[in-house]
Amino acid sequence: MPAFEIGAEDFLLDGRPHQILSGALHYFRVHPDQWADRIDKARRLGLNTIETYVAWNSHAPAEGTFDTSGRRDLGRFLDLVAAAGMHAIVRPGPYICAEWDNGGLPAWLLREPGVGVRTSEPRYLAAVQGYLDALLPLVVERQVDRGGPVLMVQVENEYGAYGDDAAYLRTLAQMLRDGGVTVPLFTCDQADDAMLTRGGLPELHRTATFGSRSPERLATLRRHQPTGPLMCMEYWNGWFDAWGEDHHVTDPGATAGDLAALLGSGASVNLYMLHGGTNFGFTNGANHKGVYRPTVTSYDYDAPLAEDGTPTAKYAALAEVIAAHRGTPVAPVPGRVPAPTPQVATPREVRSLWPLVDAADGWSTHDAPPTHDDLDAFTGFVLYRTEVQVGEAAVLDLSDVRDRAQVFVDGRPVGVVDRRDGDRALTLPGPGAVVLDVLVEDLGRVNYGPRIGEHKGLVGPVLLDGTPVTGWRTLPLPLEDWVAAAAQPGSTAAGSTAAASPPAPAAVVSPRPGPSLTTWDLPGMDAADLFLSTAGWGKGVVWFNGWNLGRFWSAGPQQTLYVPAPLVRPDGNQVVALELSGAPDGALRFVDGPRWTAVTQ
């Protein structure tokens, strides 16, 4: 069998020096029917390796589960890498950052007070051991020394930016070895002296993360890895976006020039990202460096392969550099499949959320408002309801909202308390006895820094004119059930209004109220990638044929939602949107590519 080792100067594959040319591709951010396409385009770029994180919480959304089906089928993904004649690097965490919800750590694990986060705390380590027991058989049998593609496995992730518990790192490394990992283990940290010191161990190979000034950053890494090959484990060729901020792009020429210097030095590289993909559903993370900033649905990352897999100008520029470095011609890349003619459709049905809420099972009662975690509601929305006596100009203080609360009195919207803005209070209309509803959205759990693992929902006390509000009923919204029912042809329900005519072209369709579920029926189409326009919409979530495409928000910069071609059916399609705040334009439109509100260099 082939052997992969870390030599005195180089990586060695079957005893010969080997430079790793890798690209990051997260299987859990790409529709599984598109994995082979993205891997093939990596090979055509001139890469020889695919790197992926493993998101623990994607495989284990609930305690006691470990799902490896569909988009979570890591074994199939690695087999496709091998079938393309490429190698793989696996980074299983248990913490991955990755702008992914909670940095990949399951929220259920951190529900109990006192459970450690990225430490040697026994309950945390016991859960990590269970995770690795379930995961590692998929990786171990696919190691290069067993005829598979896996060259290396990472221990933790950028730990030097978080802690300095060397015993914790050694425990993780031993867990990997005890689980059958025989290929080299490594760590990665930012190219910073303090972080490289804290985040590595003498017995593990250190790698670095950076996105510019490669000779300088490699010199920093060499101070901490005095022998063996140097590798940039994350060469940041783009950046991620947050709601309410600008869309980021980087110059292809500058990126290509810096990559040429990196490769010319003999160092190995992993492009982060080769292809970012999409934070489908409620999987996006958030950053909190003084202010909470949730990541958008698209993980386009301004990567060489765009969100729909289209090769970009950056792809072409990097292909030239890699081909010149390898002394090979640039490989041709298949063009983009043309999208269907953009359509405009009117809703089949607009359904108020309130009758659905009133009829739902799953309500529970509490004296004080529980957190989402107390309710085992680890993503999505929870409705808090109580009855209160309101005086003139009563002030409702929500104290600590994580992350966004819409407040209603007798079903009428009163205002929004948004963690991003630091708001916490608003005035209720009165006087009189009213039903108070607070709809709280988890906008994504923090994926970096000391706030990893924080709970969601109404975390602090709720005060009305300074007095605690009690007597709450709570409901985690069963959105998937409601969407499945709404997508059925001819479905009707209390509180719904049907479209006056079949879907037809229109310039503007009457507004959609919020909160509501709107359903559109679309004709059958040939399979092709689509971009659903959310320009003119408010805030909410969209499902296409039952697949949660993710969040939309007029805050920008994202103004489209990507629909992978494998979701598109030839015999008819359904779109369902949860609209939280109302949309002045209720039309459903598709455009020929992604749209952003602004650009930051």
Tab-separated table of C-alpha atoms in Angstrom, residues 31-443:
chain	number	residue	atom	x	y	z
A	31	HIS	CA	-25.705	19.009	-2.494
A	32	PRO	CA	-24.343	15.428	-2.612
A	33	ASP	CA	-25.270	15.029	-6.270
A	34	GLN	CA	-22.857	17.884	-7.010
A	35	TRP	CA	-19.847	16.559	-5.086
A	36	ALA	CA	-18.341	14.833	-8.112
A	37	ASP	CA	-18.599	17.997	-10.220
A	38	ARG	CA	-16.797	20.128	-7.632
A	39	ILE	CA	-14.090	17.497	-7.129
A	40	ASP	CA	-13.557	17.244	-10.887
A	41	LYS	CA	-13.131	21.010	-11.152
A	42	ALA	CA	-10.571	20.874	-8.342
A	43	ARG	CA	-8.615	18.293	-10.334
A	44	ARG	CA	-8.833	20.438	-13.474
A	45	LEU	CA	-7.494	23.395	-11.484
A	46	GLY	CA	-4.339	21.351	-10.960
A	47	LEU	CA	-4.951	20.306	-7.370
A	48	ASN	CA	-4.075	16.848	-6.079
A	49	THR	CA	-5.950	16.901	-2.739
A	50	ILE	CA	-9.342	17.803	-1.280
A	51	GLU	CA	-9.601	19.013	2.319
A	52	THR	CA	-12.784	18.930	4.364
A	53	TYR	CA	-13.876	19.685	7.871
A	54	VAL	CA	-16.302	17.327	9.594
A	55	ALA	CA	-19.193	19.151	11.313
A	56	TRP	CA	-20.028	17.101	14.411
A	57	ASN	CA	-23.409	18.816	14.920
A	58	SER	CA	-24.438	18.075	11.336
A	59	HIS	CA	-24.021	14.360	11.966
A	60	ALA	CA	-25.416	14.499	15.511
A	61	PRO	CA	-28.254	17.069	15.655
A	62	ALA	CA	-29.665	15.259	18.693
A	63	GLU	CA	-27.937	13.397	21.479
A	64	GLY	CA	-27.504	9.702	20.755
A	65	THR	CA	-27.704	10.061	16.962
A	66	PHE	CA	-25.055	9.900	14.244
A	67	ASP	CA	-26.352	10.383	10.709
A	68	THR	CA	-24.171	9.531	7.702
A	69	SER	CA	-26.866	9.605	5.026
A	70	GLY	CA	-27.414	12.013	2.127
A	71	ARG	CA	-25.464	15.233	2.493
A	72	ARG	CA	-23.754	13.754	5.577
A	73	ASP	CA	-22.288	10.747	3.773
A	74	LEU	CA	-18.606	11.450	4.393
A	75	GLY	CA	-17.633	7.962	3.241
A	76	ARG	CA	-19.194	8.482	-0.180
A	77	PHE	CA	-17.568	11.901	-0.458
A	78	LEU	CA	-14.112	10.477	0.266
A	79	ASP	CA	-14.737	7.644	-2.200
A	80	LEU	CA	-15.522	10.217	-4.905
A	81	VAL	CA	-12.251	11.992	-4.092
A	82	ALA	CA	-10.416	8.701	-4.536
A	83	ALA	CA	-12.271	7.931	-7.781
A	84	ALA	CA	-11.010	11.248	-9.172
A	85	GLY	CA	-7.422	10.156	-8.478
A	86	MET	CA	-7.011	12.680	-5.664
A	87	HIS	CA	-6.019	12.539	-2.006
A	88	ALA	CA	-7.866	13.903	1.025
A	89	ILE	CA	-7.160	15.735	4.266
A	90	VAL	CA	-9.774	15.313	7.019
A	91	ARG	CA	-10.233	17.845	9.825
A	92	PRO	CA	-12.713	16.390	12.326
A	93	GLY	CA	-12.360	19.000	15.065
A	94	PRO	CA	-14.227	18.354	17.314
A	95	TYR	CA	-14.291	22.157	16.935
A	96	ILE	CA	-14.014	23.452	13.368
A	97	CYS	CA	-15.004	27.176	13.386
A	98	ALA	CA	-15.746	27.323	9.611
A	99	GLU	CA	-18.386	30.068	10.068
A	100	TRP	CA	-20.611	27.100	10.933
A	101	ASP	CA	-23.230	27.035	13.695
A	102	ASN	CA	-21.494	26.691	17.092
A	103	GLY	CA	-18.211	25.923	15.335
A	104	GLY	CA	-19.499	22.388	14.764
A	105	LEU	CA	-20.057	21.594	18.441
A	106	PRO	CA	-23.528	20.166	19.166
A	107	ALA	CA	-25.684	22.564	21.180
A	108	TRP	CA	-27.153	19.650	23.129
A	109	LEU	CA	-23.698	18.887	24.503
A	110	LEU	CA	-23.378	22.344	26.061
A	111	ARG	CA	-26.926	22.553	27.404
A	112	GLU	CA	-25.877	21.295	30.832
A	113	PRO	CA	-24.146	23.906	33.024
A	114	GLY	CA	-20.457	23.326	33.596
A	115	VAL	CA	-19.751	21.149	30.566
A	116	GLY	CA	-16.398	22.197	29.188
A	117	VAL	CA	-15.789	23.754	25.810
A	118	ARG	CA	-12.528	22.741	24.129
A	119	THR	CA	-10.988	21.666	27.448
A	120	SER	CA	-10.091	18.544	29.394
A	121	GLU	CA	-13.425	18.657	31.271
A	122	PRO	CA	-14.534	14.992	31.641
A	123	ARG	CA	-18.098	15.269	30.281
A	124	TYR	CA	-16.892	17.132	27.214
A	125	LEU	CA	-14.134	14.600	26.561
A	126	ALA	CA	-16.555	11.694	27.021
A	127	ALA	CA	-18.843	13.173	24.353
A	128	VAL	CA	-15.875	13.755	22.026
A	129	GLN	CA	-14.875	10.134	22.479
A	130	GLY	CA	-18.371	9.022	21.479
A	131	TYR	CA	-18.219	11.265	18.417
A	132	LEU	CA	-14.863	9.881	17.311
A	133	ASP	CA	-16.013	6.307	17.964
A	134	ALA	CA	-18.823	6.878	15.451
A	135	LEU	CA	-16.796	8.883	12.935
A	136	LEU	CA	-13.357	7.337	12.746
A	137	PRO	CA	-14.295	3.989	11.155
A	138	LEU	CA	-15.340	5.971	8.056
A	139	VAL	CA	-11.938	7.670	7.941
A	140	VAL	CA	-9.637	4.872	9.099
A	141	GLU	CA	-10.642	2.449	6.358
A	142	ARG	CA	-9.957	5.149	3.781
A	143	GLN	CA	-6.438	6.060	4.892
A	144	VAL	CA	-3.740	6.055	2.238
A	145	ASP	CA	-1.874	3.190	3.906
A	146	ARG	CA	-5.023	1.083	3.432
A	147	GLY	CA	-5.447	2.007	-0.215
A	148	GLY	CA	-7.679	5.030	0.390
A	149	PRO	CA	-7.263	8.765	-0.226
A	150	VAL	CA	-6.722	10.157	3.315
A	151	LEU	CA	-3.192	11.544	3.799
A	152	MET	CA	-3.492	13.405	7.117
A	153	VAL	CA	-5.910	14.112	9.970
A	154	GLN	CA	-6.022	17.324	11.996
A	155	VAL	CA	-6.119	17.605	15.788
A	156	GLU	CA	-8.591	20.313	16.932
A	157	ASN	CA	-8.525	23.597	14.967
A	158	GLU	CA	-6.683	26.888	15.517
A	159	TYR	CA	-6.575	26.060	19.203
A	160	GLY	CA	-3.944	28.712	19.882
A	161	ALA	CA	-6.559	31.414	19.300
A	162	TYR	CA	-8.684	29.956	22.110
A	163	GLY	CA	-6.684	28.141	24.803
A	164	ASP	CA	-3.408	26.619	25.902
A	165	ASP	CA	-4.391	23.241	27.373
A	166	ALA	CA	-1.631	20.970	26.038
A	167	ALA	CA	-3.099	18.003	27.925
A	168	TYR	CA	-6.366	18.475	26.023
A	169	LEU	CA	-4.578	18.391	22.666
A	170	ARG	CA	-2.624	15.286	23.690
A	171	THR	CA	-5.843	13.566	24.754
A	172	LEU	CA	-7.430	14.282	21.362
A	173	ALA	CA	-4.347	13.019	19.537
A	174	GLN	CA	-4.406	9.827	21.582
A	175	MET	CA	-8.113	9.361	20.859
A	176	LEU	CA	-7.348	9.549	17.144
A	177	ARG	CA	-4.500	7.059	17.439
A	178	ASP	CA	-6.567	4.704	19.594
A	179	GLY	CA	-9.335	4.962	17.004
A	180	GLY	CA	-7.050	3.607	14.292
A	181	VAL	CA	-5.601	6.738	12.675
A	182	THR	CA	-2.123	5.829	11.433
A	183	VAL	CA	-1.504	8.647	8.943
A	184	PRO	CA	0.270	11.800	10.191
A	185	LEU	CA	-1.525	14.089	12.643
A	186	PHE	CA	-1.146	17.860	12.493
A	187	THR	CA	-2.370	21.118	14.009
A	188	CYS	CA	-3.067	24.462	12.357
A	189	ASP	CA	-3.006	27.973	13.773
A	190	GLN	CA	-2.846	31.501	12.495
A	191	ALA	CA	0.657	32.619	11.503
A	192	ASP	CA	1.195	34.287	14.851
A	193	ASP	CA	3.961	33.386	17.298
A	194	ALA	CA	1.727	33.221	20.360
A	195	MET	CA	-1.001	31.208	18.630
A	196	LEU	CA	1.429	28.737	17.070
A	197	THR	CA	3.019	28.223	20.485
A	198	ARG	CA	-0.277	27.590	22.297
A	199	GLY	CA	-2.001	25.610	19.577
A	200	GLY	CA	0.602	22.953	18.799
A	201	LEU	CA	2.604	20.162	20.375
A	202	PRO	CA	6.215	19.144	19.704
A	203	GLU	CA	5.107	15.690	18.572
A	204	LEU	CA	2.538	17.041	16.070
A	205	HIS	CA	3.316	18.753	12.770
A	206	ARG	CA	2.387	22.433	12.806
A	207	THR	CA	0.759	24.212	9.855
A	208	ALA	CA	-0.424	27.814	9.524
A	209	THR	CA	-3.371	29.815	8.217
A	210	PHE	CA	-3.060	33.119	6.336
A	211	GLY	CA	-4.133	34.822	3.117
A	212	SER	CA	-1.356	37.183	2.062
A	213	ARG	CA	2.345	38.019	2.517
A	214	SER	CA	3.152	34.342	2.203
A	215	PRO	CA	6.985	34.517	2.521
A	216	GLU	CA	6.649	36.459	5.789
A	217	ARG	CA	3.993	34.118	7.201
A	218	LEU	CA	5.955	31.012	6.218
A	219	ALA	CA	8.972	32.421	8.031
A	220	THR	CA	6.822	32.760	11.166
A	221	LEU	CA	5.712	29.154	10.797
A	222	ARG	CA	9.317	27.984	10.342
A	223	ARG	CA	10.226	29.386	13.770
A	224	HIS	CA	7.755	26.933	15.283
A	225	GLN	CA	8.230	24.033	12.844
A	226	PRO	CA	12.026	24.020	12.438
A	227	THR	CA	12.140	20.813	10.386
A	228	GLY	CA	9.937	19.176	7.801
A	229	PRO	CA	7.697	20.676	5.129
A	230	LEU	CA	5.864	23.956	5.539
A	231	MET	CA	2.160	24.132	4.729
A	232	CYS	CA	-0.491	26.830	4.690
A	233	MET	CA	-3.493	24.792	5.790
A	234	GLU	CA	-5.897	27.643	5.020
A	235	TYR	CA	-4.831	29.991	2.269
A	236	TRP	CA	-7.614	32.566	2.556
A	237	ASN	CA	-8.389	33.507	-1.049
A	238	GLY	CA	-11.655	35.250	-0.115
A	239	TRP	CA	-13.777	35.995	2.920
A	240	PHE	CA	-17.236	35.401	4.372
A	241	ASP	CA	-20.095	37.895	4.759
A	242	ALA	CA	-22.318	38.983	7.646
A	243	TRP	CA	-25.890	40.258	7.466
A	244	GLY	CA	-26.036	44.020	7.252
A	245	GLU	CA	-22.448	44.376	6.064
A	246	ASP	CA	-20.777	44.532	2.661
A	247	HIS	CA	-20.046	41.633	0.354
A	248	HIS	CA	-16.330	40.820	0.287
A	249	VAL	CA	-14.214	40.187	-2.795
A	250	THR	CA	-10.460	39.946	-3.294
A	251	ASP	CA	-8.415	40.730	-6.385
A	252	PRO	CA	-7.705	37.600	-8.491
A	253	GLY	CA	-4.378	38.924	-9.707
A	254	ALA	CA	-3.087	39.723	-6.234
A	255	THR	CA	-4.200	36.323	-4.954
A	256	ALA	CA	-2.536	34.545	-7.868
A	257	GLY	CA	0.720	36.460	-7.427
A	258	ASP	CA	0.942	35.629	-3.745
A	259	LEU	CA	0.100	31.980	-4.410
A	260	ALA	CA	2.911	31.823	-6.961
A	261	ALA	CA	5.363	32.977	-4.284
A	262	LEU	CA	4.024	30.414	-1.833
A	263	LEU	CA	4.309	27.502	-4.269
A	264	GLY	CA	7.711	28.666	-5.493
A	265	SER	CA	9.042	28.410	-1.947
A	266	GLY	CA	8.255	24.703	-1.970
A	267	ALA	CA	5.507	24.967	0.640
A	268	SER	CA	2.270	23.021	0.385
A	269	VAL	CA	-1.094	24.739	0.341
A	270	ASN	CA	-4.792	24.274	0.948
A	271	LEU	CA	-6.976	26.889	-0.780
A	272	TYR	CA	-9.639	28.092	1.648
A	273	MET	CA	-12.052	27.945	0.022
A	274	LEU	CA	-11.807	26.152	-3.304
A	275	HIS	CA	-15.619	26.118	-3.262
A	276	GLY	CA	-17.578	27.501	-0.346
A	277	GLY	CA	-21.094	26.287	-1.079
A	278	THR	CA	-24.108	27.277	1.004
A	279	ASN	CA	-25.188	27.444	4.649
A	280	PHE	CA	-28.443	25.663	3.909
A	281	GLY	CA	-31.164	25.762	6.542
A	282	PHE	CA	-30.091	27.188	9.892
A	283	THR	CA	-26.445	26.095	9.730
A	284	ASN	CA	-24.688	29.461	9.519
A	285	GLY	CA	-22.513	30.568	12.397
A	286	ALA	CA	-21.834	34.026	13.808
A	287	ASN	CA	-18.985	36.107	15.135
A	288	HIS	CA	-19.006	38.210	18.291
A	289	LYS	CA	-16.013	40.462	18.708
A	290	GLY	CA	-17.825	43.069	20.762
A	291	VAL	CA	-20.864	43.049	18.466
A	292	TYR	CA	-22.872	40.007	17.354
A	293	ARG	CA	-22.617	39.448	13.581
A	294	PRO	CA	-24.437	36.437	12.040
A	295	THR	CA	-23.051	34.958	8.819
A	296	VAL	CA	-25.233	35.052	5.692
A	297	THR	CA	-26.710	32.009	3.971
A	298	SER	CA	-24.305	32.025	1.034
A	299	TYR	CA	-20.806	30.719	1.721
A	300	ASP	CA	-19.634	31.829	-1.703
A	301	TYR	CA	-16.480	33.211	-0.005
A	302	ASP	CA	-15.419	34.812	-3.310
A	303	ALA	CA	-13.839	31.402	-3.930
A	304	PRO	CA	-12.403	30.191	-7.270
A	305	LEU	CA	-15.589	28.148	-7.744
A	306	ALA	CA	-18.669	30.298	-7.110
A	307	GLU	CA	-21.622	29.178	-4.999
A	308	ASP	CA	-23.119	27.299	-7.966
A	309	GLY	CA	-19.762	25.756	-8.937
A	310	THR	CA	-19.088	28.174	-11.803
A	311	PRO	CA	-15.354	28.799	-12.376
A	312	THR	CA	-14.591	32.470	-11.753
A	313	ALA	CA	-11.867	34.857	-12.892
A	314	LYS	CA	-10.009	33.853	-9.739
A	315	TYR	CA	-10.205	30.206	-10.808
A	316	ALA	CA	-8.649	31.086	-14.159
A	317	ALA	CA	-5.886	33.142	-12.526
A	318	LEU	CA	-5.003	30.386	-10.049
A	319	ALA	CA	-5.121	27.740	-12.790
A	320	GLU	CA	-2.430	29.660	-14.700
A	321	VAL	CA	-0.216	29.834	-11.612
A	322	ILE	CA	-0.625	26.167	-10.733
A	323	ALA	CA	-0.090	25.017	-14.336
A	324	ALA	CA	3.080	27.088	-14.606
A	325	HIS	CA	4.333	25.702	-11.289
A	326	ARG	CA	3.665	22.112	-12.339
A	327	GLY	CA	4.827	22.582	-15.904
A	328	THR	CA	1.511	21.353	-17.320
A	329	PRO	CA	-1.098	22.974	-19.571
A	330	VAL	CA	-4.221	24.542	-18.103
A	331	ALA	CA	-7.031	21.982	-18.194
A	332	PRO	CA	-10.312	22.937	-19.896
A	333	VAL	CA	-13.329	23.323	-17.618
A	334	PRO	CA	-16.949	22.613	-18.649
A	335	GLY	CA	-19.085	25.715	-18.989
A	336	ARG	CA	-22.107	26.575	-16.892
A	337	VAL	CA	-25.399	24.915	-17.786
A	338	PRO	CA	-27.748	27.723	-18.910
A	339	ALA	CA	-30.517	28.432	-16.438
A	340	PRO	CA	-34.167	28.348	-17.510
A	341	THR	CA	-35.794	31.585	-18.582
A	342	PRO	CA	-36.356	33.634	-15.408
A	343	GLN	CA	-39.930	33.265	-14.228
A	344	VAL	CA	-42.326	35.427	-12.268
A	345	ALA	CA	-45.079	33.668	-10.332
A	346	THR	CA	-47.915	34.735	-8.088
A	347	PRO	CA	-48.609	32.876	-4.836
A	348	ARG	CA	-50.998	29.972	-4.760
A	349	GLU	CA	-51.653	30.585	-1.074
A	350	VAL	CA	-50.681	33.022	1.674
A	351	ARG	CA	-51.281	31.607	5.129
A	352	SER	CA	-51.114	33.579	8.379
A	353	LEU	CA	-48.878	31.958	10.966
A	354	TRP	CA	-51.266	32.595	13.855
A	355	PRO	CA	-53.868	29.859	13.093
A	356	LEU	CA	-50.997	27.398	12.628
A	357	VAL	CA	-49.515	28.410	15.963
A	358	ASP	CA	-52.845	28.140	17.771
A	359	ALA	CA	-53.466	24.634	16.409
A	360	ALA	CA	-49.951	23.311	16.978
A	361	ASP	CA	-48.927	20.581	19.361
A	362	GLY	CA	-45.771	21.002	21.397
A	363	TRP	CA	-46.714	23.859	23.706
A	364	SER	CA	-45.233	23.823	27.207
A	365	THR	CA	-45.791	26.042	30.258
A	366	HIS	CA	-43.198	27.836	32.376
A	367	ASP	CA	-43.139	30.395	35.136
A	368	ALA	CA	-40.130	32.224	33.688
A	369	PRO	CA	-39.230	32.135	29.992
A	370	PRO	CA	-36.940	29.173	29.209
A	371	THR	CA	-34.045	29.349	26.777
A	372	HIS	CA	-34.248	27.562	23.450
A	373	ASP	CA	-31.734	25.077	24.842
A	374	ASP	CA	-34.014	24.310	27.790
A	375	LEU	CA	-36.633	23.298	25.192
A	376	ASP	CA	-34.196	21.218	23.090
A	377	ALA	CA	-34.824	23.737	20.311
A	378	PHE	CA	-31.261	24.041	19.062
A	379	THR	CA	-31.994	25.908	15.815
A	380	GLY	CA	-34.807	27.991	14.379
A	381	PHE	CA	-37.634	29.800	16.147
A	382	VAL	CA	-39.482	29.692	19.468
A	383	LEU	CA	-42.712	31.556	20.226
A	384	TYR	CA	-43.162	32.823	23.799
A	385	ARG	CA	-46.755	33.695	24.780
A	386	THR	CA	-48.343	35.125	27.898
A	387	GLU	CA	-51.208	37.399	28.951
A	388	VAL	CA	-50.419	40.692	30.623
A	389	GLN	CA	-52.219	43.765	31.898
A	390	VAL	CA	-50.800	46.780	30.086
A	391	GLY	CA	-50.997	50.326	31.361
A	392	GLU	CA	-50.502	53.527	29.422
A	393	ALA	CA	-47.113	53.525	27.601
A	394	ALA	CA	-45.933	50.313	29.290
A	395	VAL	CA	-42.265	49.471	28.730
A	396	LEU	CA	-41.319	45.879	27.891
A	397	ASP	CA	-37.666	45.095	28.642
A	398	LEU	CA	-36.361	41.828	27.162
A	399	SER	CA	-33.023	42.157	28.962
A	400	ASP	CA	-30.976	39.652	26.900
A	401	VAL	CA	-32.307	38.428	23.552
A	402	ARG	CA	-30.407	35.896	21.482
A	403	ASP	CA	-30.819	36.836	18.821
A	404	ARG	CA	-33.825	38.645	17.354
A	405	ALA	CA	-37.283	39.031	18.872
A	406	GLN	CA	-40.453	40.209	17.149
A	407	VAL	CA	-43.029	41.424	19.636
A	408	PHE	CA	-46.788	41.221	18.995
A	409	VAL	CA	-49.772	42.381	21.038
A	410	ASP	CA	-53.030	40.575	20.222
A	411	GLY	CA	-51.408	39.419	16.976
A	412	ARG	CA	-50.390	42.912	15.867
A	413	PRO	CA	-46.688	43.747	15.448
A	414	VAL	CA	-45.265	46.180	17.990
A	415	GLY	CA	-41.555	46.138	17.279
A	416	VAL	CA	-38.281	44.221	17.035
A	417	VAL	CA	-35.535	43.759	19.615
A	418	ASP	CA	-32.338	42.905	17.754
A	419	ARG	CA	-29.213	41.798	19.540
A	420	ARG	CA	-27.035	43.218	16.777
A	421	ASP	CA	-28.178	46.745	17.620
A	422	GLY	CA	-28.042	46.454	21.394
A	423	ASP	CA	-31.753	47.249	21.694
A	424	ARG	CA	-33.629	45.599	24.554
A	425	ALA	CA	-36.832	47.553	25.273
A	426	LEU	CA	-39.908	48.900	23.524
A	427	THR	CA	-43.253	50.420	24.406
A	428	LEU	CA	-46.464	48.375	24.323
A	429	PRO	CA	-49.837	49.842	23.366
A	430	GLY	CA	-52.407	50.000	26.145
A	431	PRO	CA	-54.219	50.089	28.397
A	432	GLY	CA	-55.897	46.723	28.934
A	433	ALA	CA	-55.413	42.963	29.084
A	434	VAL	CA	-53.547	41.679	26.024
A	435	VAL	CA	-51.934	38.552	24.634
A	436	LEU	CA	-48.200	39.145	24.372
A	437	ASP	CA	-46.285	37.088	21.796
A	438	VAL	CA	-42.494	37.188	21.445
A	439	LEU	CA	-41.151	35.297	18.423
A	440	VAL	CA	-37.415	34.696	18.919
A	441	GLU	CA	-35.104	33.652	16.098
A	442	ASP	CA	-31.743	31.987	16.686
A	443	LEU	CA	-29.700	33.724	13.962
